GROMACS .gro file of C-alpha atoms in nm:
model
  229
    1UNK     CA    1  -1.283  -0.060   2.181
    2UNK     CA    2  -1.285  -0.345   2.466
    3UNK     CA    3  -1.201  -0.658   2.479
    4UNK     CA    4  -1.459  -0.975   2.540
    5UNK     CA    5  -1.604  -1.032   2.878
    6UNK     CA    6  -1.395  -1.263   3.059
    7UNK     CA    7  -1.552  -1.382   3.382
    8UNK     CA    8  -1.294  -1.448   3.664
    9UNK     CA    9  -1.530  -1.674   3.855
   10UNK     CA   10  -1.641  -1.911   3.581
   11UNK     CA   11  -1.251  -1.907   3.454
   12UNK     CA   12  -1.135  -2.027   3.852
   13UNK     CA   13  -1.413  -2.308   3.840
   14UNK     CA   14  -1.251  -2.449   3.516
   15UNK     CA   15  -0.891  -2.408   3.696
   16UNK     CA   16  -1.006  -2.632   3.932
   17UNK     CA   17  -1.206  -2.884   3.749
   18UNK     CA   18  -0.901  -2.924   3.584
   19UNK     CA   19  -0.930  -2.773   3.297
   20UNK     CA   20  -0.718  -2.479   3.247
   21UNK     CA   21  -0.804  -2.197   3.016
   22UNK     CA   22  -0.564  -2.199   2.716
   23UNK     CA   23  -0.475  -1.816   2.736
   24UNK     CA   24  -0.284  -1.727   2.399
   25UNK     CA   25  -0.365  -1.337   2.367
   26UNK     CA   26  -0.311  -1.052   2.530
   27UNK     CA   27  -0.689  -0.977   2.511
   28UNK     CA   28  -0.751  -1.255   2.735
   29UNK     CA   29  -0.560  -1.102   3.035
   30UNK     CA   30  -0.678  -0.772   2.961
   31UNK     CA   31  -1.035  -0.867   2.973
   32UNK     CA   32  -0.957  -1.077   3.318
   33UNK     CA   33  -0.785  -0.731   3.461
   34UNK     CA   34  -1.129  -0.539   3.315
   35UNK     CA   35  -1.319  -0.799   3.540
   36UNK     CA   36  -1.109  -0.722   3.865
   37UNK     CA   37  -1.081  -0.379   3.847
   38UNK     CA   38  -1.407  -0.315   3.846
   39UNK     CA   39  -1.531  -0.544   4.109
   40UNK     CA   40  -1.268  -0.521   4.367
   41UNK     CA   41  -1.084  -0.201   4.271
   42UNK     CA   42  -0.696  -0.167   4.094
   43UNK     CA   43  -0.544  -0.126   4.465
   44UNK     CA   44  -0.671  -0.434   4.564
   45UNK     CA   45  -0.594  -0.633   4.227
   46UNK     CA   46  -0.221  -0.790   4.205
   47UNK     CA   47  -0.109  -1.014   3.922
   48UNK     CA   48  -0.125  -1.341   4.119
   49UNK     CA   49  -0.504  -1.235   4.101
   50UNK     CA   50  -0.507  -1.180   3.746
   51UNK     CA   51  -0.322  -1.510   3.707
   52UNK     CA   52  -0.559  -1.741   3.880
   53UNK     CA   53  -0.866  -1.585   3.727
   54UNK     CA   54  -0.725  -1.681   3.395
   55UNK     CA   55  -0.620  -2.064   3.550
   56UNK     CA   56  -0.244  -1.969   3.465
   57UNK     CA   57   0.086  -1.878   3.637
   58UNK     CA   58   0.241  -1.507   3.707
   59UNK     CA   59   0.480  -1.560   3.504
   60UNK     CA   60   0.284  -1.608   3.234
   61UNK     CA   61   0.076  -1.297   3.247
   62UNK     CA   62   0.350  -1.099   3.236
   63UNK     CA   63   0.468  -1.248   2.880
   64UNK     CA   64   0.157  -1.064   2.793
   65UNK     CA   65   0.188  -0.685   2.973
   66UNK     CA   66   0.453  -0.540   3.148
   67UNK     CA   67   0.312  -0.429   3.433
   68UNK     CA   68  -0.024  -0.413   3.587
   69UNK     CA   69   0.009  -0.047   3.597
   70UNK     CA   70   0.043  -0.081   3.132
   71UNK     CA   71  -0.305  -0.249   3.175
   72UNK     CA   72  -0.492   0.038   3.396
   73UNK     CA   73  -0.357   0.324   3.121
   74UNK     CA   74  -0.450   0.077   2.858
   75UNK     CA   75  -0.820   0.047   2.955
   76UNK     CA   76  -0.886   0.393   3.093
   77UNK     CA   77  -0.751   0.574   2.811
   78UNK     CA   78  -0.927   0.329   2.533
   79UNK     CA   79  -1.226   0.394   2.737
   80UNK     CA   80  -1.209   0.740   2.731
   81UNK     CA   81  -1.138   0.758   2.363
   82UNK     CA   82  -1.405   0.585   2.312
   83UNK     CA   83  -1.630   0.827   2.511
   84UNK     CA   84  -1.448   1.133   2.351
   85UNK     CA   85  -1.574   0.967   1.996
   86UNK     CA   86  -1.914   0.893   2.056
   87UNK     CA   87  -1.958   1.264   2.245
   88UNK     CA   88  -1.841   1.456   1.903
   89UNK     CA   89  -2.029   1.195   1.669
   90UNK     CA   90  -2.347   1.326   1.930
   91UNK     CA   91  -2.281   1.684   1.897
   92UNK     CA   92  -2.211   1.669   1.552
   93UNK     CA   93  -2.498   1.522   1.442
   94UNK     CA   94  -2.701   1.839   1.491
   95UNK     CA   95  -2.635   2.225   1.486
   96UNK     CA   96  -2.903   2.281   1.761
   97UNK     CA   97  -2.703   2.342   2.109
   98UNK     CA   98  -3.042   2.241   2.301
   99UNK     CA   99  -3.038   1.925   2.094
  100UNK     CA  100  -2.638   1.882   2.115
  101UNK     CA  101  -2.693   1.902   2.455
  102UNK     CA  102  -2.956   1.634   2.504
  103UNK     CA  103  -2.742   1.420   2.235
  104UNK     CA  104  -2.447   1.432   2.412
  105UNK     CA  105  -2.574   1.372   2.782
  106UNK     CA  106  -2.777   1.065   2.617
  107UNK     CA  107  -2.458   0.930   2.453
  108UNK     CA  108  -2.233   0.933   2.774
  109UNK     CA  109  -2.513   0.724   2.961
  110UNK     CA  110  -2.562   0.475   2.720
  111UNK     CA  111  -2.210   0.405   2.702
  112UNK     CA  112  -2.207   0.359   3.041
  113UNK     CA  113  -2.483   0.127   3.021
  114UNK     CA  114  -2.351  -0.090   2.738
  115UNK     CA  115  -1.967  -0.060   2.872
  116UNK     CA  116  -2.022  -0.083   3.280
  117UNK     CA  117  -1.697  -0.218   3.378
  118UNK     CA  118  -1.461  -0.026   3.167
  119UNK     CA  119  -1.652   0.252   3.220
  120UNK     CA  120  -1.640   0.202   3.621
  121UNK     CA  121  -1.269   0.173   3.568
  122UNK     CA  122  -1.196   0.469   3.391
  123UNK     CA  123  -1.432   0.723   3.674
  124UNK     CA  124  -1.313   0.537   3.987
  125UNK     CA  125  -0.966   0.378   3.954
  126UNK     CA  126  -0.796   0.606   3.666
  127UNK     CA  127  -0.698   0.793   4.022
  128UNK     CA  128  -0.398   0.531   4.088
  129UNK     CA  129  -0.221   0.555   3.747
  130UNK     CA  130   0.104   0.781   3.746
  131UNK     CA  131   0.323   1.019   3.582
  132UNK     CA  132   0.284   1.029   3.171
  133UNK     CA  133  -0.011   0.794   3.196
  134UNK     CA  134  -0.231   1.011   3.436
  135UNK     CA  135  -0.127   1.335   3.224
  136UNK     CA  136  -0.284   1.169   2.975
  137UNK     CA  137  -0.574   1.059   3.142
  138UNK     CA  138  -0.619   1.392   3.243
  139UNK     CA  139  -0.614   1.580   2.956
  140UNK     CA  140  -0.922   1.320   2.767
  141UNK     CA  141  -1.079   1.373   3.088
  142UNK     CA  142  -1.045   1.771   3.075
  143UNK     CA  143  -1.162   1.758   2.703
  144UNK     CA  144  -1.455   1.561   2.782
  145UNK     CA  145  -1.556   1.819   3.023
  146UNK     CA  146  -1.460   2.085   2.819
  147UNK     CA  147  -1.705   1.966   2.553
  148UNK     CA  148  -2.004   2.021   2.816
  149UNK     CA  149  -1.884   2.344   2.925
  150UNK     CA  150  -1.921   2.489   2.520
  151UNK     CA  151  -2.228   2.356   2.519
  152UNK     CA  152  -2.345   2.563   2.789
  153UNK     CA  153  -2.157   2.854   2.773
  154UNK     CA  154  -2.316   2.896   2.366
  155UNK     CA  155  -2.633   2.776   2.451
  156UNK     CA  156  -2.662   3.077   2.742
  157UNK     CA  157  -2.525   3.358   2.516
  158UNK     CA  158  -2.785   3.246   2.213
  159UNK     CA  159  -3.065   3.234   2.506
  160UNK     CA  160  -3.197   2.923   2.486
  161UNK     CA  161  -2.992   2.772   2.810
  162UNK     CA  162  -3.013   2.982   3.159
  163UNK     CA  163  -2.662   2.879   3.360
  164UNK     CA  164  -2.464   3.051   3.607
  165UNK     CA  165  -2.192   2.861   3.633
  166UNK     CA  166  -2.102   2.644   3.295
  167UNK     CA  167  -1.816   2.462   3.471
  168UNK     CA  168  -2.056   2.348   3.768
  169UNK     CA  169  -2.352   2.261   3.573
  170UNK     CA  170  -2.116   2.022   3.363
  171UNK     CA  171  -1.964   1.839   3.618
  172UNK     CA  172  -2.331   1.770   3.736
  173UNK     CA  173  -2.429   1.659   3.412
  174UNK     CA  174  -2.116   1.414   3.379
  175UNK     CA  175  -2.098   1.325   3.768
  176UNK     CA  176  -2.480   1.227   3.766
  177UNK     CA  177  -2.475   1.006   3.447
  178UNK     CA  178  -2.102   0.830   3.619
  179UNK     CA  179  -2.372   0.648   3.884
  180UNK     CA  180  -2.525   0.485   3.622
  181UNK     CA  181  -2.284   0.159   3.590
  182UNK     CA  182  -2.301   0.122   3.980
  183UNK     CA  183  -2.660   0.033   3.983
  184UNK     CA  184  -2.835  -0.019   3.658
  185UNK     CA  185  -2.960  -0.356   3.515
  186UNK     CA  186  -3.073  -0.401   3.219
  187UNK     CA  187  -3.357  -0.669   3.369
  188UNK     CA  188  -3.522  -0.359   3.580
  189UNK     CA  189  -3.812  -0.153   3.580
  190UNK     CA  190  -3.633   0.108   3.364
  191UNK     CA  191  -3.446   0.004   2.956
  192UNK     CA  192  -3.126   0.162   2.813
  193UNK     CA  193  -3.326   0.376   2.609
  194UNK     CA  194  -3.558   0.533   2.913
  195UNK     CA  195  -3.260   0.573   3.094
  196UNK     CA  196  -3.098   0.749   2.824
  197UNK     CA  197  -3.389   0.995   2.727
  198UNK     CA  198  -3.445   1.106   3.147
  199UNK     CA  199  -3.078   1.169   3.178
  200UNK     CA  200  -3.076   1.400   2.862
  201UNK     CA  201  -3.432   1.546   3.008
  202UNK     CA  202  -3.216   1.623   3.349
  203UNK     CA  203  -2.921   1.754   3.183
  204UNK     CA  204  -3.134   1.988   3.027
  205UNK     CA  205  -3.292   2.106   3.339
  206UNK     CA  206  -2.988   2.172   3.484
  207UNK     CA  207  -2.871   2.373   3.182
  208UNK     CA  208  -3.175   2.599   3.226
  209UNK     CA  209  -3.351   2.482   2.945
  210UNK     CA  210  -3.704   2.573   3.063
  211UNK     CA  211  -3.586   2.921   3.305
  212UNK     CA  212  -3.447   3.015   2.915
  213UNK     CA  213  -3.750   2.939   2.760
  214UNK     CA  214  -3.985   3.102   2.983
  215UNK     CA  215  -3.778   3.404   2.935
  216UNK     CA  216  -3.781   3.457   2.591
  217UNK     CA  217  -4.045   3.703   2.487
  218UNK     CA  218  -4.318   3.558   2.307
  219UNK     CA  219  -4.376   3.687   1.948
  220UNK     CA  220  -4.572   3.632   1.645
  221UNK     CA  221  -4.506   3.419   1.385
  222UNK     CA  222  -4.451   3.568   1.063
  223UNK     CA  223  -4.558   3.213   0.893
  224UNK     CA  224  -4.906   3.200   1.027
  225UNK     CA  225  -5.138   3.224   0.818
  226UNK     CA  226  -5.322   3.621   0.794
  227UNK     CA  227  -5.704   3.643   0.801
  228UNK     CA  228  -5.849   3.681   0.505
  229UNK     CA  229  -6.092   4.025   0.471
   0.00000   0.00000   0.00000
């Protein structure tokens, strides 16, 4: 789904040892643009700095893209692909909502975790694309919300969720789990997979998962064992 890490810094210290990077795929440039984006924003990213991350002229970049504008659709909408796939392989996977629920909130973390730049592309600077290429944006962006909403909406009429307002409690499910790539480390306190398990506990709690199960009347199971007279 994304190209290799390219890291700007260690690519400029090359440049000026005087070693330029051979760049001789588009990859290359595209993984230099990931690198930018995300740590300085698209605004604030121009070819030039593109160029010199890679050790290379302007001119050359652009035998590679068209525009820096072809690069921002190109990562945001691979990214959310991506996410789009590994939401319906999570939901999928079981027929329990509760559990497609949990599977789905989990998923979108951990691909946060394991894809932080792209994925801090793709929430914060899909904003400056244009025209065709933020319609399209848009409408992965809608289905991926859309997703959460079903989820809700089915898991209140069977009982088993309590929530008011399905459209609400999924932004807060997706909007919570976007802070992740801002702040997490893998070398801290907390792994991918604790991470992963609280955010699908918290999803849950905002779906109502415990308000629904305290409601449900208690009753009898028909498989326990009768006394014996």
């Amino acid at each position: 789904m994304t190209a290799r890490s390219v890291s700007p810094t260690s690519i400029r210290a090359s440049a000026r040892r005087g070693r330029p990077r051979a760049v001789n795929a588009r990859s290359d440039v595209r993984a230099a643009a990931t690198e930018l984006f995300a740590d300085q924003g698209y605004r604030s990213t121009g070819v030039r700095d593109i160029a010199e991350a890679l050790g290379i002229g302007p001119t050359s970049v652009y035998t590679h893209i068209s525009s820096k504008a072809e690069l921002l659709q190109e990562i945001v909408i691979d990214t959310l692909d991506a996410l789009l796939a590994i939401q319906s392989e999570a939901i999928t996977s079981t027929s329990d909502v509760v559990q497609q629920l949990r599977r789905a909130a989990e998923s979108q973390v951990r691909f946060f975790v394991e894809n932080p730049k792209e994925s801090l592309i793709a929430i914060r600077e899909f904003r400056w694309a244009e025209g065709e290429d933020l319609r399209a944006i848009q409408v992965r962006r809608r289905a991926y919300r859309q997703a959460f909403e079903d989820l809700l909406v089915a898991g209140d009429r069977q009982g088993v969720l309590s929530v008011e307002n399905s459209k609400i409690a999924a932004f807060s499910i997706i909007e919570m789990a976007e802070a992740v790539p801002t702040w997490f480390r893998p070398d801290r306190e907390v792994s991918e997979n604790q991470i992963a398990y609280l955010y699908g506990e918290y999803a849950l709690r905002i779906a109502g998962a415990d308000r629904a199960s305290r409601a449900r009347p208690t009753t009898r199971s028909s498989s326990r064992p009768r006394r014996s007279k």
